[in-house]
Short mmCIF file of C-alpha atoms in Angstrom, two decimals:
data_model
loop_
_atom_site.label_atom_id
_atom_site.label_comp_id
_atom_site.label_asym_id
_atom_site.label_seq_id
_atom_site.Cartn_x
_atom_site.Cartn_y
_atom_site.Cartn_z
CA ASP A 1063 19.37 -9.23 0.72
CA GLY A 1064 17.99 -5.91 -0.48
CA GLY A 1065 14.92 -4.64 1.10
CA ILE A 1066 13.17 -2.17 3.16
CA THR A 1067 13.46 -2.31 7.11
CA GLN A 1068 11.10 -0.52 9.62
CA SER A 1069 11.90 -0.51 13.28
CA PRO A 1070 10.48 -1.16 15.77
CA LYS A 1071 7.62 -3.47 14.94
CA TYR A 1072 5.57 -2.34 17.75
CA LEU A 1073 5.82 1.29 19.50
CA PHE A 1074 4.00 2.61 22.54
CA ARG A 1075 3.86 6.13 23.51
CA LYS A 1076 1.96 8.47 25.77
CA GLU A 1077 -0.24 11.03 24.62
CA GLY A 1078 1.49 14.44 23.94
CA GLN A 1079 4.88 12.84 22.93
CA ASN A 1080 6.43 13.14 19.74
CA VAL A 1081 7.66 9.70 18.16
CA THR A 1082 10.01 8.99 15.25
CA LEU A 1083 9.48 5.86 12.93
CA SER A 1084 12.42 4.27 11.17
CA CYS A 1085 12.54 3.54 7.64
CA GLU A 1086 15.62 2.38 5.77
CA GLN A 1087 16.33 0.86 2.22
CA ASN A 1088 19.00 -0.60 0.53
CA LEU A 1089 17.48 -0.98 -2.98
CA ASN A 1090 19.14 2.40 -4.16
CA HIS A 1091 15.65 3.69 -4.89
CA ASP A 1092 15.23 7.36 -5.16
CA ALA A 1093 11.56 7.70 -4.21
CA MET A 1094 10.32 6.83 -0.63
CA TYR A 1095 6.82 6.96 0.88
CA TRP A 1096 5.03 6.86 4.11
CA TYR A 1097 1.40 5.50 4.38
CA ARG A 1098 -1.09 5.10 7.22
CA GLN A 1099 -3.37 2.27 7.34
CA ASP A 1100 -6.56 2.05 9.51
CA PRO A 1101 -8.94 -0.90 9.65
CA GLY A 1102 -11.42 -0.54 6.73
CA GLN A 1103 -9.62 2.53 5.53
CA GLY A 1104 -7.06 1.06 2.96
CA LEU A 1105 -3.86 2.97 3.12
CA ARG A 1106 -3.71 6.79 3.05
CA LEU A 1107 -0.30 8.61 1.70
CA ILE A 1108 1.11 10.87 4.58
CA TYR A 1109 4.37 12.14 2.86
CA TYR A 1110 6.52 11.20 -0.13
CA SER A 1111 10.24 12.04 -1.23
CA GLN A 1112 11.44 11.52 -4.84
CA ILE A 1113 15.02 12.64 -4.17
CA VAL A 1114 17.34 13.54 -1.41
CA ASN A 1115 16.44 16.51 0.38
CA ASP A 1116 13.13 16.76 -0.87
CA PHE A 1117 9.90 15.75 -0.08
CA GLN A 1118 5.88 16.57 -0.59
CA LYS A 1119 2.91 16.37 1.46
CA GLY A 1120 0.50 13.49 0.77
CA ASP A 1121 -3.19 13.39 1.60
CA ILE A 1122 -2.99 13.25 5.37
CA ALA A 1123 0.36 15.13 6.40
CA GLU A 1124 -1.00 17.39 9.37
CA GLY A 1125 0.50 16.26 12.43
CA TYR A 1126 3.48 14.52 10.78
CA SER A 1127 7.09 15.37 9.59
CA VAL A 1128 9.69 14.00 7.71
CA SER A 1129 13.36 14.48 6.62
CA ARG A 1130 15.35 12.86 3.87
CA GLU A 1131 18.84 13.67 4.51
CA LYS A 1132 20.08 10.41 2.96
CA LYS A 1133 18.93 8.48 0.01
CA GLU A 1134 18.76 5.37 2.15
CA SER A 1135 16.60 7.01 4.93
CA PHE A 1136 13.28 8.46 5.36
CA PRO A 1137 12.36 8.67 9.19
CA LEU A 1138 8.66 9.81 9.89
CA THR A 1139 7.96 11.81 13.18
CA VAL A 1140 4.61 11.65 14.62
CA THR A 1141 4.14 15.06 16.48
CA SER A 1142 1.71 15.71 19.37
CA ALA A 1143 -0.40 17.51 17.09
CA GLN A 1144 -1.54 14.41 15.18
CA LYS A 1145 -5.16 13.90 16.76
CA ASN A 1146 -5.25 10.16 16.05
CA PRO A 1147 -1.81 8.65 16.04
CA THR A 1148 -2.87 5.20 16.69
CA ALA A 1149 -2.28 3.21 13.44
CA PHE A 1150 -0.24 0.97 11.45
CA TYR A 1151 2.53 2.69 9.54
CA LEU A 1152 3.99 1.43 6.22
CA CYS A 1153 7.10 2.59 4.69
CA ALA A 1154 7.54 1.97 0.76
CA SER A 1155 10.31 3.01 -1.60
CA SER A 1156 9.86 2.74 -5.60
CA ILE A 1157 11.74 2.32 -8.98
CA GLY A 1158 9.27 3.46 -11.58
CA GLU A 1159 5.57 2.25 -10.84
CA LYS A 1160 6.57 -0.68 -8.57
CA GLN A 1161 6.50 0.18 -4.85
CA TYR A 1162 8.22 -2.04 -2.40
CA PHE A 1163 6.89 -2.15 1.12
CA GLY A 1164 8.38 -2.49 4.78
CA PRO A 1165 6.99 -4.77 7.31
CA GLY A 1166 5.20 -1.89 9.06
CA THR A 1167 5.28 -0.18 12.62
CA ARG A 1168 2.09 -0.56 14.72
CA LEU A 1169 2.10 2.66 16.95
CA THR A 1170 -0.06 2.86 19.81
CA VAL A 1171 -0.44 6.00 21.66
CA THR A 1172 -2.34 6.26 25.14
CA GLY B 460 -10.32 12.95 -8.21
CA ASP B 461 -8.83 9.70 -8.72
CA SER B 462 -10.43 6.81 -6.64
CA VAL B 463 -10.65 2.88 -6.39
CA THR B 464 -13.63 1.00 -5.28
CA GLN B 465 -13.74 -2.45 -3.96
CA MET B 466 -16.09 -4.96 -2.96
CA GLU B 467 -16.39 -4.85 0.80
CA GLY B 468 -15.36 -7.87 2.71
CA PRO B 469 -14.86 -9.84 4.68
CA VAL B 470 -15.04 -12.94 2.10
CA THR B 471 -15.00 -16.40 3.64
CA LEU B 472 -14.55 -19.29 1.09
CA SER B 473 -13.94 -22.98 1.35
CA GLU B 474 -10.66 -24.28 0.20
CA GLU B 475 -10.77 -24.90 -3.73
CA ALA B 476 -13.45 -22.45 -4.41
CA PHE B 477 -13.67 -19.92 -7.17
CA LEU B 478 -12.52 -16.48 -5.97
CA THR B 479 -13.55 -12.97 -7.23
CA ILE B 480 -12.89 -9.66 -5.89
CA ASN B 481 -14.17 -6.72 -8.01
CA CYS B 482 -12.47 -3.63 -8.24
CA THR B 483 -13.67 -0.63 -10.30
CA TYR B 484 -11.66 2.91 -10.64
CA THR B 485 -12.40 6.34 -11.63
CA ALA B 486 -9.30 8.41 -13.02
CA THR B 487 -8.72 11.35 -15.21
CA GLY B 488 -6.08 9.84 -17.26
CA TYR B 489 -4.97 6.20 -18.19
CA PRO B 490 -4.00 4.77 -15.26
CA SER B 491 -1.65 1.59 -14.56
CA LEU B 492 -3.64 -0.80 -12.17
CA PHE B 493 -2.31 -3.11 -9.46
CA TRP B 494 -3.41 -5.83 -7.06
CA TYR B 495 -1.32 -5.90 -3.81
CA VAL B 496 -1.77 -8.45 -0.99
CA GLN B 497 -1.06 -8.18 2.71
CA TYR B 498 -0.62 -11.24 4.85
CA PRO B 499 -1.42 -11.00 8.53
CA GLY B 500 1.25 -8.60 10.30
CA GLU B 501 3.16 -7.81 7.42
CA GLY B 502 3.41 -5.12 4.63
CA LEU B 503 2.14 -5.13 1.32
CA GLN B 504 3.28 -7.25 -1.75
CA LEU B 505 2.77 -6.59 -5.36
CA LEU B 506 0.62 -9.53 -6.59
CA LEU B 507 -0.12 -8.60 -10.23
CA LYS B 508 -0.17 -5.41 -12.45
CA ALA B 509 -1.39 -4.18 -15.97
CA THR B 510 -0.51 -1.15 -17.77
CA LYS B 511 -3.08 -0.87 -20.55
CA ALA B 512 -6.40 -1.95 -21.87
CA ASP B 513 -6.79 -5.61 -22.18
CA ASP B 514 -3.71 -6.36 -20.56
CA LYS B 515 -3.97 -9.59 -18.28
CA GLY B 516 -1.79 -9.73 -15.09
CA SER B 517 -1.35 -13.03 -13.44
CA ASN B 518 0.70 -14.55 -10.60
CA LYS B 519 0.44 -17.59 -8.11
CA GLY B 520 -2.80 -18.62 -10.04
CA PHE B 521 -4.35 -14.95 -9.48
CA GLU B 522 -5.48 -13.12 -12.76
CA ALA B 523 -6.94 -9.98 -13.66
CA THR B 524 -7.77 -7.98 -16.75
CA TYR B 525 -7.45 -4.44 -17.44
CA ARG B 526 -11.09 -3.41 -18.80
CA LYS B 527 -11.11 0.24 -19.94
CA GLU B 528 -14.65 0.08 -21.33
CA THR B 529 -16.13 -0.91 -17.70
CA THR B 530 -13.17 0.75 -15.92
CA SER B 531 -12.61 -2.46 -13.79
CA PHE B 532 -9.64 -4.85 -12.81
CA HIS B 533 -11.46 -7.75 -11.04
CA LEU B 534 -9.10 -10.28 -9.30
CA GLU B 535 -9.76 -14.19 -9.82
CA LYS B 536 -8.51 -17.32 -8.81
CA GLY B 537 -9.77 -20.63 -9.69
CA SER B 538 -9.01 -22.63 -6.68
CA VAL B 539 -8.11 -21.00 -3.44
CA GLN B 540 -5.95 -22.10 -0.77
CA VAL B 541 -5.79 -21.64 2.98
CA SER B 542 -2.43 -19.91 2.25
CA ASP B 543 -4.27 -17.23 0.41
CA SER B 544 -5.87 -16.06 3.23
CA ALA B 545 -4.81 -12.24 3.34
CA VAL B 546 -6.16 -8.56 2.64
CA TYR B 547 -6.22 -7.64 -0.97
CA PHE B 548 -5.74 -4.21 -2.26
CA CYS B 549 -6.54 -2.73 -5.55
CA ALA B 550 -4.77 0.36 -6.61
CA LEU B 551 -3.97 2.64 -9.53
CA ILE B 552 -1.07 4.97 -10.58
CA LEU B 553 -1.49 7.77 -13.06
CA PRO B 554 2.04 8.23 -14.26
CA GLY B 555 3.22 11.75 -15.05
CA ALA B 556 4.88 14.67 -13.45
CA GLY B 557 7.61 12.50 -12.32
CA SER B 558 6.13 10.73 -9.30
CA TYR B 559 4.42 7.66 -8.84
CA GLN B 560 1.63 7.91 -6.19
CA LEU B 561 -0.69 4.97 -5.58
CA THR B 562 -4.25 5.42 -4.92
CA PHE B 563 -5.57 2.37 -3.07
CA GLY B 564 -9.04 0.92 -2.53
CA LYS B 565 -10.02 0.26 1.01
CA GLY B 566 -8.99 -3.65 0.91
CA THR B 567 -10.79 -6.80 0.95
CA LYS B 568 -10.07 -9.42 3.56
CA LEU B 569 -10.23 -12.98 2.35
CA SER B 570 -10.50 -16.02 4.75
CA VAL B 571 -10.17 -19.47 3.05
CA ILE B 572 -11.35 -22.50 5.57
CA PRO B 573 -10.15 -26.08 5.02
#
């Protein structure tokens, strides 16, 4: 089955640690995205990538980093510089206007 | 900048009631409009879309019509079911420059009770 996988579903980290969230797609899509979801805030774009080895900052990129070494993979690193990292993180890929979302990773930092 | 405004929730309805979730937008160009649905603990799924004025998107009994004159894309369903309980997001894309960045509203949580 084609789709987007994110792992793990739940992730717990101590404050001050960097953490990397995985996102893999086998849909052969060129574009991939990372969103952050907070209660009552909707989804906000962190980073996006339109092609391998290229990515751009979204609206809330501070404290995050990404890489796009392979078409299928777009990992997101939440660094210790991110002030409020606890959130639900969603990865997506797209062909044209239609975006396909993964199941999300809920990150809790204490 | 571009923005989407949705009615605030939560919305609680009895089964078989009529649903309307209001959505209006502000955009500098001519956007495509979307409704996404998020079931508890899951990612988002595209529910329906419309790409030009007066287009009606429909899926699973839900409908929304692209109204350019009122810059609106209200979501409606004639008879909701308990399984429709979810969070609904209105969103837009302004095509151009080779990227398709979605701008989302804040979401409206719908609870349907038997």
